């Protein structure tokens, strides 16, 4: 609730332009421009409110659907060159990484996560 109130009180034009810019940079980074996806992730973390408990979680929740859609489109775009045996090999490892991330997230504060990023 606190995060939604804060986000609602921000000037829409400034917040919206920032988020559109981050999404554009993220798309360029995932599309092949080296380093831009990292810049977009860092920018999202920096724009998350530090005075709201759990604000960083909202920033992450904003990134996940965007990243998912970009990855689905990239897989569809390169479906003829996709090496399915490698994908099936990497998927279980990525799920293990997600579980480890969830466990670590339970012990980490927003400030600690900002320092880690």
Short mmCIF file of C-alpha atoms in Angstrom, two decimals:
data_model
loop_
_atom_site.label_atom_id
_atom_site.label_comp_id
_atom_site.label_asym_id
_atom_site.label_seq_id
_atom_site.Cartn_x
_atom_site.Cartn_y
_atom_site.Cartn_z
CA UNK A 1 0.00 0.00 0.00
CA UNK A 2 2.77 2.42 0.92
CA UNK A 3 4.55 1.89 -2.39
CA UNK A 4 1.37 2.38 -4.40
CA UNK A 5 0.63 5.63 -2.53
CA UNK A 6 4.16 6.88 -3.21
CA UNK A 7 4.02 5.91 -6.88
CA UNK A 8 0.63 7.57 -7.24
CA UNK A 9 1.92 10.82 -5.74
CA UNK A 10 4.80 11.10 -8.23
CA UNK A 11 4.29 13.29 -11.29
CA UNK A 12 3.02 10.87 -13.94
CA UNK A 13 5.03 12.39 -16.76
CA UNK A 14 8.36 12.04 -14.95
CA UNK A 15 7.76 8.51 -13.70
CA UNK A 16 6.25 7.30 -16.95
CA UNK A 17 9.07 8.71 -19.07
CA UNK A 18 11.64 7.10 -16.79
CA UNK A 19 9.97 3.69 -17.00
CA UNK A 20 9.55 3.91 -20.78
CA UNK A 21 13.22 4.84 -21.10
CA UNK A 22 14.27 1.91 -18.92
CA UNK A 23 12.08 -0.48 -20.95
CA UNK A 24 13.62 0.83 -24.18
CA UNK A 25 17.16 0.43 -22.86
CA UNK A 26 16.29 -3.06 -21.61
CA UNK A 27 14.91 -4.04 -25.02
CA UNK A 28 18.03 -2.76 -26.74
CA UNK A 29 20.21 -4.64 -24.28
CA UNK A 30 18.34 -7.89 -24.68
CA UNK A 31 18.30 -7.32 -28.45
CA UNK A 32 22.05 -7.44 -28.67
CA UNK A 33 23.59 -4.11 -27.60
CA UNK A 34 26.22 -5.23 -25.07
CA UNK A 35 25.84 -3.96 -21.51
CA UNK A 36 22.54 -2.12 -21.87
CA UNK A 37 20.47 -4.78 -20.10
CA UNK A 38 22.76 -4.38 -17.10
CA UNK A 39 22.34 -0.60 -17.23
CA UNK A 40 18.55 -0.96 -17.38
CA UNK A 41 18.53 -3.32 -14.40
CA UNK A 42 20.70 -0.95 -12.37
CA UNK A 43 18.49 2.00 -13.35
CA UNK A 44 15.39 0.14 -12.22
CA UNK A 45 17.01 -0.62 -8.87
CA UNK A 46 18.06 3.02 -8.48
CA UNK A 47 14.56 4.30 -9.24
CA UNK A 48 12.97 2.03 -6.62
CA UNK A 49 11.98 4.07 -3.58
CA UNK A 50 14.44 3.61 -0.74
CA UNK A 51 12.08 5.04 1.89
CA UNK A 52 9.44 2.32 1.34
CA UNK A 53 9.94 -1.11 2.87
CA UNK A 54 9.92 -3.66 0.07
CA UNK A 55 10.19 -1.00 -2.63
CA UNK A 56 12.95 -2.94 -4.35
CA UNK A 57 10.61 -5.91 -4.67
CA UNK A 58 8.21 -3.75 -6.65
CA UNK A 59 11.04 -2.75 -8.99
CA UNK A 60 11.89 -6.40 -9.53
CA UNK A 61 8.22 -7.20 -10.10
CA UNK A 62 8.19 -4.52 -12.78
CA UNK A 63 11.17 -6.05 -14.58
CA UNK A 64 10.08 -9.69 -14.60
CA UNK A 65 7.16 -9.40 -17.07
CA UNK A 66 9.24 -7.24 -19.41
CA UNK A 67 12.16 -9.67 -19.35
CA UNK A 68 9.84 -12.64 -19.82
CA UNK A 69 8.19 -11.14 -22.90
CA UNK A 70 11.57 -10.19 -24.40
CA UNK A 71 12.89 -13.73 -23.85
CA UNK A 72 9.79 -15.37 -25.32
CA UNK A 73 10.04 -13.14 -28.39
CA UNK A 74 13.77 -13.86 -28.76
CA UNK A 75 13.16 -17.61 -28.58
CA UNK A 76 10.40 -17.33 -31.20
CA UNK A 77 12.56 -15.12 -33.42
CA UNK A 78 15.50 -17.53 -33.32
CA UNK A 79 13.47 -20.75 -33.14
CA UNK A 80 15.19 -22.26 -36.17
CA UNK A 81 18.62 -21.89 -34.57
CA UNK A 82 17.55 -22.79 -31.02
CA UNK A 83 19.46 -25.75 -29.63
CA UNK A 84 16.77 -27.53 -27.60
CA UNK A 85 19.09 -30.05 -25.89
CA UNK A 86 21.06 -27.12 -24.46
CA UNK A 87 17.86 -25.36 -23.39
CA UNK A 88 16.64 -28.48 -21.57
CA UNK A 89 20.06 -28.78 -19.92
CA UNK A 90 20.05 -25.17 -18.68
CA UNK A 91 16.42 -24.93 -17.52
CA UNK A 92 16.78 -27.07 -14.36
CA UNK A 93 19.87 -25.10 -13.35
CA UNK A 94 18.05 -21.81 -13.82
CA UNK A 95 15.19 -23.07 -11.61
CA UNK A 96 17.72 -23.98 -8.90
CA UNK A 97 19.12 -20.46 -9.20
CA UNK A 98 15.64 -18.99 -8.78
CA UNK A 99 15.06 -21.02 -5.63
CA UNK A 100 18.41 -19.93 -4.20
CA UNK A 101 17.54 -16.32 -5.07
CA UNK A 102 14.22 -16.60 -3.21
CA UNK A 103 15.96 -18.00 -0.14
CA UNK A 104 18.61 -15.27 -0.19
CA UNK A 105 15.89 -12.64 -0.71
CA UNK A 106 14.30 -13.70 2.56
CA UNK A 107 17.44 -12.68 4.45
CA UNK A 108 18.46 -9.59 2.47
CA UNK A 109 17.32 -6.04 3.09
CA UNK A 110 16.61 -3.56 0.31
CA UNK A 111 19.85 -1.76 1.18
CA UNK A 112 21.85 -4.97 0.92
CA UNK A 113 20.30 -5.79 -2.44
CA UNK A 114 21.13 -2.31 -3.74
CA UNK A 115 24.75 -2.81 -2.75
CA UNK A 116 24.79 -6.24 -4.38
CA UNK A 117 23.50 -4.85 -7.68
#
